[in-house]
Amino acid sequence: MKRFERDKVRVVGLFGHSSEGKTSLGEAILFRAGVTPKLGSVDEGSSVFDFEPEEINRKISISTSVASYRWGDCLVTLVDTPGDVHFAFEARSAMAVVEGAILVLGANSGVKVQTENMWREAQERGVVRVLFITKLDAENARFWEALKDAQENLEGGKILPLQLPIGEEASFRGVVDLLKNEAYYYEDSSGKAKKGPVPEELQTKVQEERLKLMESLIEVKEELMERYLEGEEISQEELYSCLKEGMRKGEVVPVLCGSASKLIGIDLLMDFINLCLPSPLERRPAKGLNPLGQEEERKPSLEEPFSAYVFKTLVDPFAGRISYVKVLSGSIGPDVTVLNSTKKTKEKVGQIFSLQGKKQEVAGIAEVGDIVALIKLKDTQTGDTLCDEKAPIIYPPVIPPTPVLSYAIRPKARGDEEKISSALSRIKEEDPTIVLSRDEQTKELIISCLGQLHLDVIIERMKRKFGVEVELSPPKIPYKETIKKVVKGVIYRHKKQTGGRGQFAEVHFDIYPLERGKGFEFEEALTGMNVPRNFVPAVEKGIREGMESGVLAGFPVVDVKVRFYDGKSHEVDSSDLAFKIASFMCFKKGLQQAEPVLLEPIMKLEVTVPEDALGDVMGDLNGRRGKILGMDRRGKNHVIRALVPMAEVLQYGPILNSLTGGRGGFTMEFSHYEEVPPHLAQRIIEEARKEREKEKED
């Protein structure tokens, strides 16, 4: 494979909201570069980038994918990312490894949540941004409305049109380059432009926008501004220099336009990538920590020790684990050992592969800036750092978002419990946003993810890749029981005589409610010798067993204190078992008298919403028995802090999406337990009793 000088390498990501045309743009670029003999189509299932069956069936990108092409004297690696918020972690991980971000916006659309999110992500990481307005041939395509929407909603950097469309919708036929003051027409389906004069009807607008563009670019360099104000002409090369400098600083975001389906403006975008987007050598030094916990950095240079970041993992049932790696410094060849500094283990690297969608081609060597695939690394996962053993460094991983949807998951076929655990752990290697847990109280295996679509994809992958079919149900709420009243002098005698040695034990308890969250306290307050002290552990054990199932609905009992102050024993018939049984029954008896109540888990929510949805979201939270704690401003959004019962927010993600048009988000964590209102408690108790009866019948 031909090696390219590092200054001739580009690594560019395609970002934006779902269905804006990112993958179609990537396919048009590959076709125009001669990588594919036919224009790949998402709708027809022939896309190089969207190759997973779940993507083909849904006609959307779900996973990040990589392909490369050569254009002019440059080698460009394209990273196509999902635009659906359920798979935003994939896009954020990709943003960590690109030098240029093309934000794709449909001309028949407006700025949506994922475009805003990835715009901010690029800004925070210092990734050079370009806005590409596509679908200009589509019905209702409106270039100027899309541009205005971007300028009003995407903050940070001047959004400046570098090109203007010639025509719109069905009449879209070319673009005008404002800096070159030239028009490019596309007269056939080859995607090859022909230069021509600027259409007469556009000349006034072109001159007006060209002047605005030049004045904005000249502001980047003060010395050029002085020359311009003195009437001196500024050369095209100087203007491009200002453009590149402004993009590098994040002060300027150029806007290009075109149509992927008609291949209009695609070659101009590819020329622009070569000319104006940075090479890996121009990337910021990568910052990490050395083994002593001190900050260290690696310059993007071949002279630096090898280091790389693993930004994606694929698990193939046959080929094993495939790690997508971005080389941040130095170089690596095949058949070497490297250090996984995150896991503190050594990894043997075999062959090194370049990526072309789902195809892998032997690359031989990987140098700074390259994205490659490494096969069958034994311990390496997404977010890990690989590096030279003699120069260890750990790069900070991209943190997965907090899951918002949880279900209890179990295999359809009995005996598949081990199979389901194995399949889920393999799927989790691919997708770190999945959280798996086992509820100790309900004994359920819980899968938590980012929404219904995310969950559907996980279930399909489990069946396709590992042959496991599952059933889902809403997780049981881990209710608990407690008491509200002090009960003193609770006495229970256990006496059993069946011939031979009998069982005898009597215990006397005082039972007290404790503050919420205190759990359980046991006080041994015996004074005489009515009960030998060696039976005290059995008494406590009996109480603890009694706490496993309350008297209302069989939920665990919490926040109680038991004072064991007296009892009776028999020198022959008393035993640990007798005292354990007596304590169990005495505790249950005391609970009945101590005003038992039901407790429910309360969750702490932070809900981020746009201003126009604030009232609807707050009204909905109040309707869910929520208590609003406060509200803060975060940019153009509001952050609502609230306490809400878990039972009311198990399926909150889809509801918030509906209320905010997909622009809202939330995090949720357990806060504390509170008493269930009486009218709801009775219903929960009845349902729990019916379920227990059904389990007995089964």
XYZ file of C-alpha atoms in Angstrom:
698
model
C 0.000 0.000 0.000
C 1.366 3.405 -0.988
C 2.455 5.514 1.988
C 1.532 9.186 1.951
C 3.548 11.972 3.498
C 1.821 12.941 6.720
C 1.058 16.470 5.490
C -0.918 14.900 2.631
C -3.173 12.890 4.950
C -6.622 14.073 6.050
C -8.966 12.471 8.588
C -12.455 13.937 8.286
C -15.715 13.075 10.056
C -19.274 13.472 8.790
C -21.567 14.649 11.600
C -25.109 15.899 12.025
C -28.637 14.826 12.836
C -30.195 11.633 11.510
C -31.509 11.679 7.908
C -29.658 14.879 7.004
C -27.654 13.062 4.306
C -24.278 12.343 5.930
C -23.902 8.797 4.628
C -25.184 9.767 1.172
C -22.553 12.520 1.063
C -19.867 10.009 2.039
C -21.044 7.617 -0.676
C -20.958 10.424 -3.266
C -17.369 11.244 -2.275
C -16.258 7.601 -2.575
C -17.930 7.283 -5.966
C -16.481 10.541 -7.236
C -13.015 9.396 -6.103
C -13.416 6.140 -8.035
C -13.455 3.929 -4.921
C -16.872 2.490 -5.835
C -18.010 1.727 -9.394
C -21.591 2.686 -8.559
C -23.019 5.353 -6.280
C -23.855 3.618 -2.995
C -27.371 4.105 -1.671
C -28.715 3.948 1.873
C -32.252 3.302 0.599
C -31.124 0.453 -1.664
C -28.911 -1.114 1.016
C -25.769 -0.740 -1.122
C -23.941 1.725 1.119
C -20.251 1.146 1.901
C -20.694 2.845 5.278
C -24.021 1.369 6.474
C -23.256 -2.346 6.228
C -24.742 -3.797 9.415
C -28.109 -5.557 8.826
C -29.760 -3.375 11.473
C -28.662 -0.275 9.520
C -29.762 -1.654 6.151
C -33.208 -2.565 7.501
C -33.784 0.813 9.148
C -32.018 2.923 6.500
C -30.111 4.855 9.163
C -26.544 4.811 10.472
C -26.190 3.062 13.816
C -22.423 2.546 13.998
C -19.435 4.653 13.047
C -17.738 3.349 9.916
C -14.538 4.236 8.088
C -13.422 4.343 4.444
C -10.553 6.028 2.612
C -10.043 7.550 -0.834
C -7.310 9.301 -2.794
C -7.966 12.679 -4.350
C -5.244 14.664 -6.001
C -2.099 14.197 -3.938
C -3.963 13.480 -0.664
C -5.166 10.376 1.147
C -8.412 11.148 2.959
C -10.009 8.933 5.611
C -13.754 9.536 5.989
C -15.443 8.676 9.271
C -19.217 8.417 8.893
C -21.150 8.728 12.161
C -24.724 8.052 13.323
C -27.019 11.041 13.714
C -29.644 9.494 15.954
C -29.294 10.613 19.586
C -29.497 6.966 20.728
C -26.086 6.387 19.124
C -24.486 9.746 19.897
C -21.636 8.070 21.814
C -20.375 6.635 18.512
C -20.287 10.134 17.010
C -18.602 11.652 20.069
C -15.951 8.933 20.031
C -15.324 9.650 16.346
C -14.967 13.385 17.053
C -12.046 12.489 19.335
C -10.033 11.079 16.410
C -10.693 13.417 13.438
C -8.926 16.639 12.481
C -11.842 18.023 10.476
C -15.615 17.853 11.049
C -18.088 18.320 8.220
C -21.442 19.192 9.777
C -24.101 18.130 7.284
C -27.360 20.083 7.110
C -30.234 19.312 4.740
C -31.459 22.344 2.772
C -35.024 21.129 3.347
C -34.450 20.855 7.081
C -33.360 22.979 10.007
C -30.725 22.687 12.713
C -31.658 19.765 14.978
C -30.410 18.494 18.303
C -27.601 16.197 17.150
C -26.201 18.855 14.804
C -26.067 21.261 17.753
C -24.491 18.617 19.997
C -21.755 17.691 17.538
C -21.112 21.354 16.720
C -20.377 21.945 20.416
C -18.326 18.756 20.649
C -16.121 19.878 17.745
C -15.740 23.310 19.294
C -14.714 21.909 22.681
C -12.154 19.571 21.100
C -10.727 22.228 18.804
C -11.722 20.293 15.672
C -11.905 22.414 12.511
C -15.540 22.734 11.363
C -17.125 22.987 7.918
C -20.868 23.271 7.280
C -22.131 21.495 4.160
C -25.716 22.272 3.093
C -26.880 19.305 1.037
C -30.107 18.114 -0.613
C -30.397 21.373 -2.582
C -32.157 19.400 -5.310
C -34.858 18.198 -2.889
C -38.400 19.476 -2.671
C -38.671 22.485 -0.333
C -34.889 23.025 -0.426
C -34.141 26.530 0.845
C -30.451 27.412 1.054
C -30.880 30.827 2.639
C -33.328 29.601 5.275
C -30.998 26.733 6.217
C -28.047 29.141 6.382
C -29.953 31.619 8.545
C -31.085 28.833 10.864
C -27.458 27.707 11.289
C -26.221 31.256 11.915
C -28.888 31.805 14.577
C -28.610 28.458 16.367
C -24.966 27.359 16.078
C -22.876 29.567 18.326
C -19.097 29.966 18.264
C -17.408 31.102 15.075
C -18.695 33.135 12.147
C -20.676 30.975 9.740
C -19.699 32.317 6.321
C -20.979 31.046 2.951
C -18.067 30.159 0.682
C -20.406 28.984 -2.054
C -23.877 29.942 -3.283
C -26.250 27.590 -5.116
C -27.302 28.123 -8.712
C -30.989 27.294 -8.652
C -32.926 25.293 -6.082
C -35.034 22.131 -5.970
C -35.388 20.607 -9.447
C -33.553 23.556 -11.048
C -30.439 23.193 -8.878
C -27.570 22.828 -11.328
C -24.371 24.256 -9.861
C -22.572 26.467 -7.348
C -20.704 29.754 -7.305
C -17.338 29.924 -5.524
C -17.279 33.339 -3.841
C -13.525 33.520 -3.262
C -12.684 32.581 -6.849
C -15.743 34.453 -8.175
C -16.405 31.532 -10.519
C -19.458 29.421 -11.337
C -19.399 25.623 -11.650
C -22.112 23.870 -13.630
C -23.021 20.178 -13.587
C -24.624 19.253 -16.875
C -24.655 15.457 -16.578
C -24.525 12.701 -13.935
C -20.734 12.347 -13.992
C -20.228 14.798 -11.129
C -17.645 16.728 -13.170
C -18.024 20.492 -13.057
C -17.649 22.922 -15.954
C -16.589 26.476 -15.270
C -18.761 29.230 -16.604
C -19.879 32.790 -15.963
C -21.872 33.647 -12.868
C -25.580 33.745 -13.848
C -26.766 37.283 -14.424
C -29.578 36.979 -11.874
C -27.014 36.074 -9.171
C -24.297 38.621 -9.925
C -25.515 41.283 -7.492
C -25.974 38.751 -4.672
C -22.604 37.156 -5.406
C -20.770 40.505 -5.210
C -22.601 41.409 -2.015
C -21.771 38.089 -0.305
C -18.224 38.073 -1.687
C -17.567 41.463 -0.102
C -18.969 40.309 3.262
C -16.807 37.157 3.083
C -13.607 39.056 2.238
C -14.127 41.585 5.036
C -14.775 38.815 7.557
C -11.685 36.859 6.480
C -9.396 39.894 6.516
C -10.339 40.496 10.157
C -8.400 37.310 11.013
C -5.060 39.050 10.255
C -4.590 42.649 11.374
C -1.847 43.444 8.848
C -4.179 42.499 5.981
C -6.962 44.606 7.470
C -4.697 47.676 7.405
C -3.736 47.061 3.770
C -7.377 46.506 2.813
C -8.482 49.747 4.470
C -5.761 51.596 2.577
C -7.283 50.330 -0.666
C -4.668 47.705 -1.436
C -5.865 44.562 -3.213
C -5.708 41.315 -1.236
C -4.687 38.240 -3.236
C -6.702 35.030 -3.380
C -3.803 33.152 -1.724
C -3.878 35.603 1.194
C -7.636 35.192 1.543
C -7.260 31.410 1.671
C -4.523 31.831 4.264
C -6.943 33.903 6.373
C -9.636 31.269 5.877
C -7.383 28.435 7.076
C -6.145 30.480 10.036
C -9.705 31.458 11.013
C -10.856 27.831 10.765
C -7.919 26.645 12.863
C -8.742 29.187 15.587
C -12.446 28.312 15.468
C -13.324 31.890 14.474
C -14.568 31.003 10.979
C -16.802 28.168 9.781
C -17.116 28.074 5.970
C -20.335 26.948 4.304
C -20.256 24.820 1.149
C -23.263 23.360 -0.635
C -24.368 20.721 -3.105
C -26.330 17.549 -3.718
C -25.079 14.024 -3.034
C -27.678 12.371 -5.270
C -26.846 14.597 -8.252
C -23.111 14.751 -7.426
C -23.233 18.565 -7.523
C -20.493 20.309 -5.555
C -18.939 17.025 -4.392
C -15.644 17.511 -6.274
C -15.402 21.085 -4.944
C -15.866 19.798 -1.380
C -13.123 17.222 -1.970
C -10.789 19.937 -3.316
C -11.615 22.032 -0.252
C -10.772 19.155 2.122
C -7.343 18.828 0.497
C -6.695 22.562 0.490
C -8.112 23.814 3.805
C -8.561 21.007 6.324
C -5.585 20.245 8.585
C -3.335 17.222 8.363
C -2.689 15.049 11.452
C 0.601 16.943 11.901
C -1.420 20.112 12.600
C -3.467 18.438 15.317
C -3.173 19.677 18.891
C -0.730 17.602 20.982
C -2.590 14.723 22.651
C -2.736 15.146 26.433
C -2.750 12.246 28.867
C -1.323 11.008 32.159
C 1.924 9.155 32.754
C 2.189 6.287 35.310
C 2.836 8.822 38.097
C -0.454 10.574 37.362
C 1.281 13.614 35.911
C 0.001 15.286 32.764
C 2.017 14.513 29.687
C 1.519 15.122 25.987
C 2.480 13.595 22.683
C 3.039 15.748 19.646
C 1.538 14.437 16.373
C 4.931 13.451 15.031
C 6.653 10.343 13.701
C 9.574 11.148 16.017
C 7.441 10.677 19.140
C 6.914 7.262 20.816
C 3.955 5.261 19.520
C 0.571 5.979 21.108
C -2.968 5.360 19.914
C -6.568 5.649 21.105
C -9.161 2.887 20.630
C -12.371 4.652 19.620
C -14.536 1.736 18.515
C -14.858 -2.042 18.884
C -16.629 -4.553 16.656
C -17.267 -8.098 17.845
C -17.544 -10.732 15.146
C -18.615 -14.227 16.308
C -16.053 -15.701 13.889
C -13.270 -13.110 13.491
C -13.349 -12.056 17.152
C -12.758 -8.551 18.438
C -11.834 -5.819 15.939
C -10.403 -2.634 17.477
C -10.611 0.665 15.548
C -7.510 2.643 16.479
C -6.316 6.199 15.767
C -2.522 6.586 15.881
C -1.828 9.843 17.740
C 1.968 9.720 17.707
C 4.804 7.652 16.274
C 4.189 4.548 14.199
C 3.603 0.821 14.577
C 4.311 -2.201 12.408
C 2.945 -5.756 12.457
C 4.003 -8.491 14.879
C 4.990 -6.232 17.760
C 4.013 -6.048 21.415
C 2.482 -2.843 22.768
C 1.237 -1.770 26.180
C -2.443 -1.286 26.917
C -1.757 1.388 29.516
C -5.424 1.606 30.548
C -5.563 -2.081 31.516
C -1.831 -2.349 32.353
C -1.495 -5.405 30.109
C 0.598 -6.220 27.065
C -1.011 -6.836 23.684
C 0.451 -8.650 20.706
C -0.331 -6.818 17.464
C -0.480 -9.112 14.435
C -1.473 -7.759 11.043
C -2.538 -4.126 10.702
C -5.533 -3.406 8.465
C -6.932 -0.329 6.784
C -10.722 -0.057 6.641
C -13.054 0.257 3.699
C -16.482 -0.052 5.289
C -16.785 -3.685 6.379
C -13.767 -4.722 4.298
C -10.282 -4.826 5.797
C -7.114 -4.544 3.719
C -3.594 -5.298 4.965
C -1.877 -1.975 5.603
C 1.566 -3.133 6.722
C 2.340 -0.156 8.913
C 0.363 2.555 10.717
C 1.779 6.043 11.197
C 0.612 9.115 13.097
C -2.777 10.179 11.779
C -3.817 6.767 10.450
C -7.008 4.998 11.470
C -6.510 1.237 11.343
C -8.054 -2.003 12.580
C -6.250 -4.367 14.949
C -7.616 -7.890 15.257
C -8.070 -10.108 18.317
C -6.477 -7.952 21.002
C -7.252 -9.936 24.126
C -7.993 -7.216 26.718
C -8.422 -4.023 24.719
C -11.773 -2.247 24.670
C -13.219 1.054 23.473
C -11.620 3.997 25.290
C -8.305 2.244 25.970
C -4.861 3.636 25.151
C -2.205 1.592 23.357
C 1.382 2.817 23.537
C 5.088 2.032 23.528
C 5.998 -0.019 26.602
C 8.934 2.313 27.278
C 6.843 5.497 27.110
C 3.500 4.777 28.796
C 0.668 7.313 28.627
C -3.088 7.075 29.212
C -5.450 9.279 27.199
C -8.797 10.246 28.770
C -11.621 8.140 27.290
C -14.889 9.499 25.942
C -17.389 8.979 28.768
C -20.573 7.096 27.766
C -23.862 8.889 28.476
C -26.140 7.825 31.319
C -28.781 5.264 30.240
C -32.382 6.454 30.315
C -34.392 3.270 29.715
C -34.295 0.014 31.686
C -35.911 -3.384 31.186
C -35.719 -6.741 32.896
C -34.290 -9.203 30.375
C -34.514 -12.989 30.373
C -33.999 -15.713 27.770
C -37.008 -17.112 25.915
C -35.625 -20.627 26.187
C -35.073 -22.153 29.618
C -31.452 -22.983 30.267
C -30.139 -20.072 28.183
C -29.190 -17.972 31.224
C -25.448 -18.436 30.653
C -25.871 -17.872 26.930
C -27.667 -14.562 27.487
C -24.976 -13.333 29.894
C -22.224 -14.202 27.417
C -24.046 -12.543 24.509
C -24.748 -9.368 26.487
C -21.136 -9.067 27.623
C -19.962 -9.370 23.995
C -22.516 -6.808 22.819
C -21.373 -4.492 25.619
C -17.817 -4.674 24.236
C -19.163 -3.088 21.057
C -21.418 -0.665 22.876
C -20.158 0.738 26.198
C -23.383 2.754 26.631
C -25.169 -0.434 27.751
C -25.333 -0.936 31.528
C -26.036 -4.414 32.891
C -26.966 -5.012 36.521
C -28.684 -7.585 38.683
C -31.222 -6.327 41.189
C -30.453 -8.173 44.410
C -33.967 -7.615 45.731
C -35.997 -8.631 42.665
C -33.344 -11.085 41.300
C -33.868 -9.629 37.810
C -31.149 -9.023 35.205
C -31.599 -5.394 34.155
C -30.424 -3.925 30.859
C -30.259 -0.132 30.729
C -29.772 1.741 27.480
C -30.402 5.054 25.722
C -33.912 4.524 24.393
C -36.309 2.179 22.634
C -34.507 2.199 19.272
C -31.212 1.457 21.027
C -32.824 -1.451 22.873
C -34.387 -2.839 19.681
C -30.994 -2.824 17.961
C -29.343 -4.606 20.912
C -31.995 -7.354 20.880
C -31.652 -7.831 17.108
C -27.852 -8.056 17.348
C -28.067 -10.644 20.123
C -30.273 -12.833 17.950
C -28.251 -12.318 14.746
C -24.755 -12.636 16.172
C -25.200 -15.042 19.061
C -28.487 -16.831 18.412
C -30.062 -15.663 21.667
C -33.723 -14.669 21.810
C -34.955 -12.774 24.851
C -38.076 -11.472 26.519
C -38.336 -8.026 28.070
C -40.527 -6.618 30.799
C -40.494 -3.397 32.781
C -38.257 -3.919 35.823
C -39.988 -4.441 39.119
C -39.846 -1.414 41.381
C -37.725 -2.317 44.437
C -40.304 -1.224 47.011
C -39.505 -1.626 50.682
C -41.514 -1.685 53.897
C -40.968 0.059 57.224
C -42.911 1.057 60.363
C -44.144 4.355 61.793
C -44.953 3.416 65.403
C -42.979 2.218 68.427
C -44.192 -1.123 69.775
C -42.960 -2.376 73.147
C -43.296 -5.703 74.873
C -43.830 -7.913 71.826
C -43.643 -11.513 73.044
C -43.588 -14.739 71.087
C -43.161 -18.273 72.362
C -42.146 -21.080 70.036
C -42.952 -24.484 71.455
C -42.986 -27.745 69.561
C -43.120 -31.248 71.003
C -43.129 -34.192 68.612
C -41.683 -36.980 70.700
C -38.072 -37.002 71.675
C -36.319 -33.681 71.980
C -38.656 -30.680 71.415
C -38.181 -27.029 70.482
C -38.639 -24.197 72.937
C -37.786 -20.504 72.810
C -39.442 -17.299 73.975
C -38.307 -13.791 73.034
C -39.371 -10.326 74.181
C -38.797 -7.386 71.780
C -39.213 -3.630 71.669
C -39.436 -2.423 68.057
C -38.711 1.149 66.955
C -38.835 2.993 63.621
C -35.517 4.551 62.518
C -34.704 7.555 60.375
C -34.945 6.953 56.650
C -31.811 5.291 55.305
C -30.566 3.977 58.684
C -31.225 0.350 57.756
C -31.324 -1.968 60.787
C -30.122 -1.820 64.378
C -30.109 -4.705 66.827
C -29.692 -4.091 70.541
C -29.060 -6.909 72.956
C -30.353 -5.678 76.368
C -30.639 -8.910 78.370
C -30.102 -8.553 82.094
C -30.785 -11.917 83.714
C -29.979 -15.457 82.685
C -33.401 -16.324 81.236
C -31.745 -16.567 77.818
C -28.190 -17.871 77.521
C -26.029 -15.388 75.555
C -24.984 -18.008 73.039
C -28.504 -17.818 71.527
C -28.249 -14.059 70.785
C -26.707 -14.525 67.276
C -29.591 -16.859 66.355
C -32.073 -14.216 67.550
C -30.478 -11.562 65.350
C -30.372 -13.991 62.410
C -34.095 -14.733 62.814
C -34.908 -11.016 62.773
C -32.783 -10.435 59.677
C -34.556 -13.288 57.890
C -37.870 -11.735 58.900
C -36.764 -8.440 57.375
C -36.407 -10.076 53.951
C -40.194 -10.104 53.547
C -42.549 -7.568 55.115
C -46.136 -8.063 56.245
C -47.804 -5.749 53.701
C -46.685 -7.055 50.326
C -43.614 -9.170 50.979
C -41.067 -6.423 50.257
C -37.868 -6.126 52.355
C -38.143 -4.258 55.665
C -35.796 -1.351 56.398
C -35.156 1.367 58.955
C -36.124 -0.539 62.118
C -34.465 -1.127 65.468
C -35.152 -4.232 67.572
C -34.304 -4.269 71.275
C -34.044 -7.823 72.618
C -34.482 -7.399 76.357
C -35.811 -10.715 77.732
C -37.087 -14.218 76.973
C -37.208 -17.753 78.284
C -35.318 -20.916 77.481
C -35.339 -24.603 78.301
C -32.167 -26.390 79.238
C -32.943 -29.331 76.924
C -35.370 -28.133 74.233
C -33.873 -24.705 73.455
C -31.608 -24.432 70.443
C -30.338 -21.941 67.859
C -33.088 -23.077 65.482
C -35.811 -22.604 68.110
C -34.642 -19.073 68.947
C -34.284 -18.182 65.247
C -37.893 -19.290 64.583
C -39.203 -17.472 67.667
C -37.383 -14.258 66.679
C -38.668 -14.471 63.114
C -42.278 -14.817 64.285
C -41.951 -12.215 67.046
C -40.596 -9.690 64.569
C -43.502 -10.360 62.147
C -45.977 -9.979 65.001
C -44.414 -6.666 66.009
C -44.524 -5.348 62.452
C -48.273 -5.898 62.287
C -48.747 -3.705 65.363
C -46.271 -0.945 64.365
C -48.229 0.723 61.516
C -46.324 -0.784 58.573
C -46.067 1.387 55.463
C -44.748 0.996 51.933
C -41.656 2.889 50.734
C -40.748 3.687 47.117
C -37.406 4.722 45.570
C -37.123 8.401 44.654
C -34.862 9.408 41.783
C -32.967 12.650 41.354
C -33.431 13.963 37.811
C -31.595 16.673 35.897
C -33.613 17.443 32.785
C -32.155 19.676 30.061
C -34.835 21.275 27.888
C -35.085 24.058 25.302
C -36.982 27.165 26.424
C -40.047 26.533 24.265
C -40.626 23.137 25.933
C -39.963 24.256 29.518
C -43.618 24.621 30.560
C -44.668 21.280 29.076
C -41.803 19.414 30.753
C -42.393 21.000 34.170
C -46.112 20.276 33.913
C -45.360 16.663 33.054
C -42.950 16.294 35.992
C -45.571 17.688 38.378
C -48.056 15.184 36.966
C -45.566 12.433 37.824
C -45.576 13.400 41.511
C -42.302 15.214 40.985
C -40.895 17.867 43.323
C -39.062 20.637 41.482
C -35.901 21.505 43.430
C -34.659 24.316 41.216
C -33.720 25.415 37.741
C -30.522 26.682 36.107
C -29.656 28.141 32.738
C -27.160 26.318 30.499
C -26.590 28.167 27.242
C -29.938 28.394 25.478
C -31.371 25.523 27.521
C -32.827 25.196 31.000
C -31.790 22.485 33.464
C -34.590 21.375 35.795
C -33.591 19.608 39.014
C -36.327 17.425 40.445
C -37.107 14.465 42.695
C -39.507 11.967 41.107
C -40.643 8.460 42.167
C -38.912 5.728 40.162
C -42.283 4.210 39.245
C -43.114 7.407 37.332
C -39.915 7.654 35.255
C -39.029 4.092 34.227
C -39.924 4.966 30.622
C -39.179 8.695 30.776
C -36.814 8.872 27.780
C -39.426 8.480 25.009
C -41.792 10.857 26.824
C -39.149 13.589 27.082
C -38.273 13.100 23.403
C -41.934 13.616 22.522
C -42.253 16.736 24.687
C -39.084 18.363 23.321
C -38.965 17.130 19.738
C -35.843 15.112 20.532
C -33.987 18.157 21.873
C -34.186 17.290 25.563
C -31.964 15.092 27.668
C -31.773 13.910 31.252
C -29.674 12.122 33.815
C -31.104 10.119 36.676
C -29.712 8.637 39.879
C -31.139 7.135 43.043
C -31.744 9.643 45.847
C -33.672 8.085 48.757
C -36.832 6.229 49.805
C -40.140 7.888 50.704
C -43.513 6.648 51.898
C -45.951 5.763 49.116
C -49.221 7.749 49.256
C -51.934 5.532 50.815
C -54.217 5.397 47.740
C -51.306 4.119 45.611
C -49.925 1.832 48.302
C -53.124 -0.228 48.420
C -52.971 -0.891 44.668
C -49.290 -1.917 44.863
C -50.003 -4.255 47.782
C -52.875 -5.935 45.901
C -50.757 -6.403 42.778
C -47.890 -7.893 44.817
C -50.256 -10.350 46.505
C -51.718 -11.458 43.158
C -48.217 -11.980 41.777
C -47.207 -14.113 44.754
C -50.332 -16.232 44.346
C -49.584 -16.695 40.653
C -45.996 -17.755 41.434
C -47.308 -20.361 43.901
C -49.651 -21.761 41.227
C -46.773 -21.969 38.717
